[in-house]
Structures are given as C-alpha cells and as structure tokens.
mmCIF file of C-alpha atoms in Angstrom:
data_model
loop_
_atom_site.group_PDB
_atom_site.id
_atom_site.type_symbol
_atom_site.label_atom_id
_atom_site.label_comp_id
_atom_site.label_asym_id
_atom_site.label_seq_id
_atom_site.Cartn_x
_atom_site.Cartn_y
_atom_site.Cartn_z
ATOM 1 C CA MET Q 1 99.395 89.817 100.799
ATOM 2 C CA PHE Q 2 99.563 93.010 102.828
ATOM 3 C CA PHE Q 3 98.662 96.468 101.554
ATOM 4 C CA THR Q 4 97.473 99.643 103.025
ATOM 5 C CA PRO Q 5 94.899 101.418 101.184
ATOM 6 C CA TYR Q 6 95.839 105.172 101.384
ATOM 7 C CA PHE Q 7 93.323 106.887 99.149
ATOM 8 C CA LEU Q 8 94.651 110.147 98.277
ATOM 9 C CA ASN Q 9 92.758 110.460 94.887
ATOM 10 C CA TRP Q 10 90.200 108.483 92.815
ATOM 11 C CA GLN Q 11 92.846 106.743 90.800
ATOM 12 C CA SER Q 12 94.500 104.861 93.633
ATOM 13 C CA ARG Q 13 90.852 104.219 95.071
ATOM 14 C CA GLU Q 14 89.908 102.734 91.706
ATOM 15 C CA LEU Q 15 93.029 100.570 91.615
ATOM 16 C CA PHE Q 16 92.360 99.381 94.940
ATOM 17 C CA VAL Q 17 88.688 98.416 94.332
ATOM 18 C CA LEU Q 18 89.745 96.585 90.979
ATOM 19 C CA THR Q 19 92.584 94.812 92.782
ATOM 20 C CA TYR Q 20 90.079 93.797 95.611
ATOM 21 C CA GLY Q 21 87.618 92.531 92.994
ATOM 22 C CA ALA Q 22 90.405 90.511 91.263
ATOM 23 C CA LEU Q 23 91.484 88.933 94.882
ATOM 24 C CA VAL Q 24 87.859 88.001 95.587
ATOM 25 C CA ALA Q 25 87.435 86.427 92.042
ATOM 26 C CA GLN Q 26 90.667 84.476 92.551
ATOM 27 C CA LEU Q 27 89.395 83.402 96.083
ATOM 28 C CA CYS Q 28 86.181 82.251 94.562
ATOM 29 C CA LYS Q 29 88.152 79.921 92.104
ATOM 30 C CA ASP Q 30 90.347 78.658 94.967
ATOM 31 C CA TYR Q 31 87.591 77.745 97.435
ATOM 32 C CA GLU Q 32 84.455 76.102 96.623
ATOM 33 C CA LYS Q 33 82.370 77.322 99.656
ATOM 34 C CA ASP Q 34 81.382 80.721 100.150
ATOM 35 C CA GLU Q 35 81.970 80.271 103.854
ATOM 36 C CA ASP Q 36 85.575 79.644 103.251
ATOM 37 C CA VAL Q 37 86.061 82.893 100.994
ATOM 38 C CA ASN Q 38 84.107 84.856 103.815
ATOM 39 C CA LYS Q 39 86.507 83.512 106.615
ATOM 40 C CA TYR Q 40 89.588 84.326 104.468
ATOM 41 C CA LEU Q 41 88.486 87.848 103.606
ATOM 42 C CA ASP Q 42 87.594 88.352 107.253
ATOM 43 C CA ASN Q 43 90.819 87.129 108.387
ATOM 44 C CA MET Q 44 92.776 89.246 105.815
ATOM 45 C CA GLY Q 45 90.741 92.311 107.066
ATOM 46 C CA TYR Q 46 91.668 91.432 110.622
ATOM 47 C CA ASN Q 47 95.376 91.244 109.698
ATOM 48 C CA ILE Q 48 95.088 94.601 107.784
ATOM 49 C CA GLY Q 49 93.247 96.231 110.913
ATOM 50 C CA ILE Q 50 95.868 95.093 113.405
ATOM 51 C CA ARG Q 51 98.445 96.856 111.292
ATOM 52 C CA LEU Q 52 96.730 99.669 110.269
ATOM 53 C CA VAL Q 53 95.611 101.081 113.523
ATOM 54 C CA GLU Q 54 99.033 102.389 114.299
ATOM 55 C CA ASP Q 55 99.116 104.384 111.088
ATOM 56 C CA PHE Q 56 95.424 105.576 111.749
ATOM 57 C CA LEU Q 57 96.523 106.689 115.519
ATOM 58 C CA ALA Q 58 99.578 108.565 114.135
ATOM 59 C CA ARG Q 59 97.827 110.265 111.067
ATOM 60 C CA SER Q 60 94.635 111.168 112.723
ATOM 61 C CA ALA Q 61 95.879 112.427 116.109
ATOM 62 C CA VAL Q 62 92.602 111.303 117.768
ATOM 63 C CA LYS Q 63 92.390 110.962 121.580
ATOM 64 C CA LYS Q 64 91.407 108.118 123.741
ATOM 65 C CA CYS Q 65 87.674 107.422 123.132
ATOM 66 C CA ARG Q 66 85.586 107.542 126.360
ATOM 67 C CA SER Q 67 82.650 105.605 125.195
ATOM 68 C CA TYR Q 68 81.614 103.129 122.656
ATOM 69 C CA SER Q 69 79.530 105.615 121.026
ATOM 70 C CA GLU Q 70 82.392 107.915 120.568
ATOM 71 C CA THR Q 71 84.585 104.967 119.121
ATOM 72 C CA ALA Q 72 81.855 104.263 116.499
ATOM 73 C CA ASN Q 73 81.712 107.719 115.594
ATOM 74 C CA ILE Q 74 85.550 107.990 115.162
ATOM 75 C CA ILE Q 75 85.686 104.700 112.969
ATOM 76 C CA ALA Q 76 82.808 106.304 110.827
ATOM 77 C CA GLN Q 77 83.792 109.840 110.576
ATOM 78 C CA VAL Q 78 87.595 109.658 110.562
ATOM 79 C CA ALA Q 79 88.853 106.012 109.663
ATOM 80 C CA PHE Q 80 86.226 105.310 106.847
ATOM 81 C CA LYS Q 81 86.872 108.941 105.463
ATOM 82 C CA MET Q 82 90.669 108.414 105.733
ATOM 83 C CA TYR Q 83 91.015 105.143 104.034
ATOM 84 C CA LEU Q 84 87.744 104.435 101.731
ATOM 85 C CA GLY Q 85 86.695 108.302 101.226
ATOM 86 C CA VAL Q 86 83.252 107.718 102.405
ATOM 87 C CA THR Q 87 81.574 108.509 105.778
ATOM 88 C CA PRO Q 88 78.926 105.866 106.926
ATOM 89 C CA THR Q 89 76.049 107.060 109.129
ATOM 90 C CA VAL Q 90 76.318 105.878 112.684
ATOM 91 C CA ALA Q 91 73.098 104.292 114.281
ATOM 92 C CA CYS Q 92 72.856 103.003 117.840
ATOM 93 C CA SER Q 93 70.906 99.668 118.150
ATOM 94 C CA ASN Q 94 70.216 99.256 121.659
ATOM 95 C CA THR Q 95 69.667 101.072 125.055
ATOM 96 C CA VAL Q 96 72.913 99.660 126.538
ATOM 97 C CA ARG Q 97 74.688 101.401 123.756
ATOM 98 C CA ASN Q 98 77.119 98.937 122.811
ATOM 99 C CA GLN Q 99 75.684 97.975 119.488
ATOM 100 C CA PHE Q 100 76.131 100.175 116.599
ATOM 101 C CA SER Q 101 75.520 100.007 112.889
ATOM 102 C CA LEU Q 102 77.693 101.674 110.261
ATOM 103 C CA ILE Q 103 75.440 102.393 107.251
ATOM 104 C CA LEU Q 104 77.041 102.967 103.964
ATOM 105 C CA VAL Q 105 74.771 104.550 101.259
ATOM 106 C CA LYS Q 106 77.763 104.260 98.828
ATOM 107 C CA ASN Q 107 80.298 101.476 99.346
ATOM 108 C CA PRO Q 108 83.422 102.042 97.289
ATOM 109 C CA LEU Q 109 84.399 98.374 97.490
ATOM 110 C CA VAL Q 110 81.376 97.342 95.176
ATOM 111 C CA ASP Q 111 81.744 100.176 92.664
ATOM 112 C CA PHE Q 112 82.563 97.888 89.778
ATOM 113 C CA VAL Q 113 80.649 94.895 90.996
ATOM 114 C CA GLU Q 114 77.009 94.586 89.328
ATOM 115 C CA GLU Q 115 75.852 91.574 91.164
ATOM 116 C CA LEU Q 116 76.935 88.347 92.829
ATOM 117 C CA PRO Q 117 76.603 85.234 90.688
ATOM 118 C CA ALA Q 118 73.762 83.164 91.671
ATOM 119 C CA SER Q 119 76.153 80.374 92.641
ATOM 120 C CA ARG Q 120 77.667 82.698 95.228
ATOM 121 C CA SER Q 121 74.604 83.865 97.168
ATOM 122 C CA SER Q 122 76.123 83.549 100.514
ATOM 123 C CA LEU Q 123 79.283 85.349 99.591
ATOM 124 C CA CYS Q 124 79.947 88.397 101.835
ATOM 125 C CA TYR Q 125 82.061 90.411 99.430
ATOM 126 C CA CYS Q 126 82.860 93.131 101.851
ATOM 127 C CA SER Q 127 83.611 90.826 104.856
ATOM 128 C CA ILE Q 128 87.210 92.327 104.710
ATOM 129 C CA LEU Q 129 85.759 95.513 106.262
ATOM 130 C CA CYS Q 130 84.362 93.561 109.169
ATOM 131 C CA GLY Q 131 87.804 92.008 109.877
ATOM 132 C CA ALA Q 132 89.765 95.362 109.575
ATOM 133 C CA ILE Q 133 87.417 96.986 112.051
ATOM 134 C CA ARG Q 134 87.695 94.011 114.427
ATOM 135 C CA GLY Q 135 91.371 93.780 114.128
ATOM 136 C CA ALA Q 136 91.842 97.607 114.680
ATOM 137 C CA LEU Q 137 89.581 97.401 117.742
ATOM 138 C CA GLU Q 138 91.412 94.562 119.394
ATOM 139 C CA MET Q 139 94.583 96.576 119.168
ATOM 140 C CA VAL Q 140 93.115 99.208 121.163
ATOM 141 C CA HIS Q 141 92.004 96.789 123.735
ATOM 142 C CA LEU Q 142 88.170 96.598 122.772
ATOM 143 C CA ILE Q 143 86.577 93.177 121.865
ATOM 144 C CA ALA Q 144 83.849 93.530 119.459
ATOM 145 C CA GLU Q 145 81.761 91.204 117.142
ATOM 146 C CA VAL Q 146 81.553 92.869 113.641
ATOM 147 C CA ALA Q 147 79.175 91.478 111.043
ATOM 148 C CA LEU Q 148 77.826 92.536 107.707
ATOM 149 C CA ILE Q 149 73.905 92.863 108.111
ATOM 150 C CA GLN Q 150 72.887 94.386 104.845
ATOM 151 C CA ASP Q 151 74.573 94.339 101.353
ATOM 152 C CA THR Q 152 73.800 96.206 98.242
ATOM 153 C CA LEU Q 153 75.245 93.380 96.259
ATOM 154 C CA LYS Q 154 72.444 91.239 97.685
ATOM 155 C CA GLY Q 155 69.626 93.808 96.827
ATOM 156 C CA ASP Q 156 69.648 95.610 100.099
ATOM 157 C CA ASP Q 157 69.477 99.537 99.621
ATOM 158 C CA VAL Q 158 72.550 100.153 101.928
ATOM 159 C CA THR Q 159 75.558 98.245 103.178
ATOM 160 C CA GLU Q 160 75.271 98.067 106.964
ATOM 161 C CA ILE Q 161 77.942 96.737 109.203
ATOM 162 C CA ALA Q 162 77.193 95.891 112.765
ATOM 163 C CA ILE Q 163 79.514 96.404 115.778
ATOM 164 C CA THR Q 164 78.654 94.796 119.045
ATOM 165 C CA PHE Q 165 81.203 95.751 121.759
ATOM 166 C CA SER Q 166 81.350 92.975 124.383
ATOM 167 C CA ASN Q 167 84.226 94.237 126.745
ATOM 168 C CA LYS Q 168 87.480 95.898 127.108
ATOM 169 C CA ILE Q 169 90.574 93.928 127.377
ATOM 170 C CA GLU Q 170 92.223 94.886 130.798
ATOM 171 C CA MET Q 171 96.012 95.292 130.742
ATOM 172 C CA LYS Q 172 97.230 94.184 134.078
ATOM 173 C CA LYS Q 173 100.031 96.671 135.369
ATOM 174 C CA PRO Q 174 103.252 95.072 136.484
ATOM 175 C CA LYS Q 175 103.722 95.048 140.367
ATOM 176 C CA ARG Q 176 106.614 97.290 141.159
ATOM 177 C CA ASN Q 177 109.117 95.619 143.799
ATOM 178 C CA LYS Q 178 110.070 97.897 146.678
#
C-alpha cells in the first residue's frame, strides 16, 4: 500500500488519520509482537519517504541545505507543515550539532486515538514518521538514525522524534576519459 498524504483540508487529514488508525489496528491483529508492528510501520514510512522526497523538493522549491541544523528546520517548518499540517519545534541536543529533536505538541496521527491497549505497551504508533524522515533523508544523501523518544500515547506531554545525523553519502564522480 502506498499513498501520499497531501493534506489540503481538514477532511482529507481526518481521512488519512482514520485510515492510518485502521492500518495499525490490522497490523496489531496480523502480528503478535509490537516489535514486528513497529518494524513494519517504520519500513512503510521509509518507503513513503524515499518516494515523497521528489514531490517535496518539487513543491517546496527549497534549496540545498548547508547544515544539519538547516535540514532539521526545513523538515519541521516546511515538510511537516506541508504533509501533516503542523509545525514541530526543533531543539538541538548536542554541541556537535548533529542531534536534533522535533517536538510535536499536537500530533495529528493520534487525533482519534485515546490510548494504547495495555497489551500493546511497546507499540510505537507513530513510527511511520521516523521511517519517512529516514527514507527522505537518505534520498538526499544523508544518513540518520530517527527514533521516537516521547509519545503522547504513552503518557508523555509531547511527541518527540530524535534525529541523529551520522554522515553524508558521498557520491563518486565518474572519471572522464581524455
């Protein structure tokens, strides 16, 4: 299943959120372990991210980012706003400036979810976001670890996604024959 969540209005956002909830519910029925569901959602997000980046670059007209900080800000201020209708706060987590947190006070993916069942306490309901970010970054030649650190469905006040940039993928230029 592949879809591109273009949120042009509140009705399509609600449809996406409800459809996503149904998808997660079905995955929970199909897989006994939360880890398997988390892995599936992350992989699905990754596949969305590698395809969504072309649309993002075409529609946003952003220029090449010169730093990890600029990249994190573009993800928060442009990509999240464009596809989810929210703008997370960006916080830098270290002095090297390669670790950032995207902090969502309101997470649209959990709008219709009251709480996770006790039997699904290790389910990362929003891990699709982590995969999408990781996949999109890889397509622009950035390697990053992306993880859900805080989750409102687990009692936290906010949803926090941590991004740790590890390095850039170097593209080798072909040698020209003279």
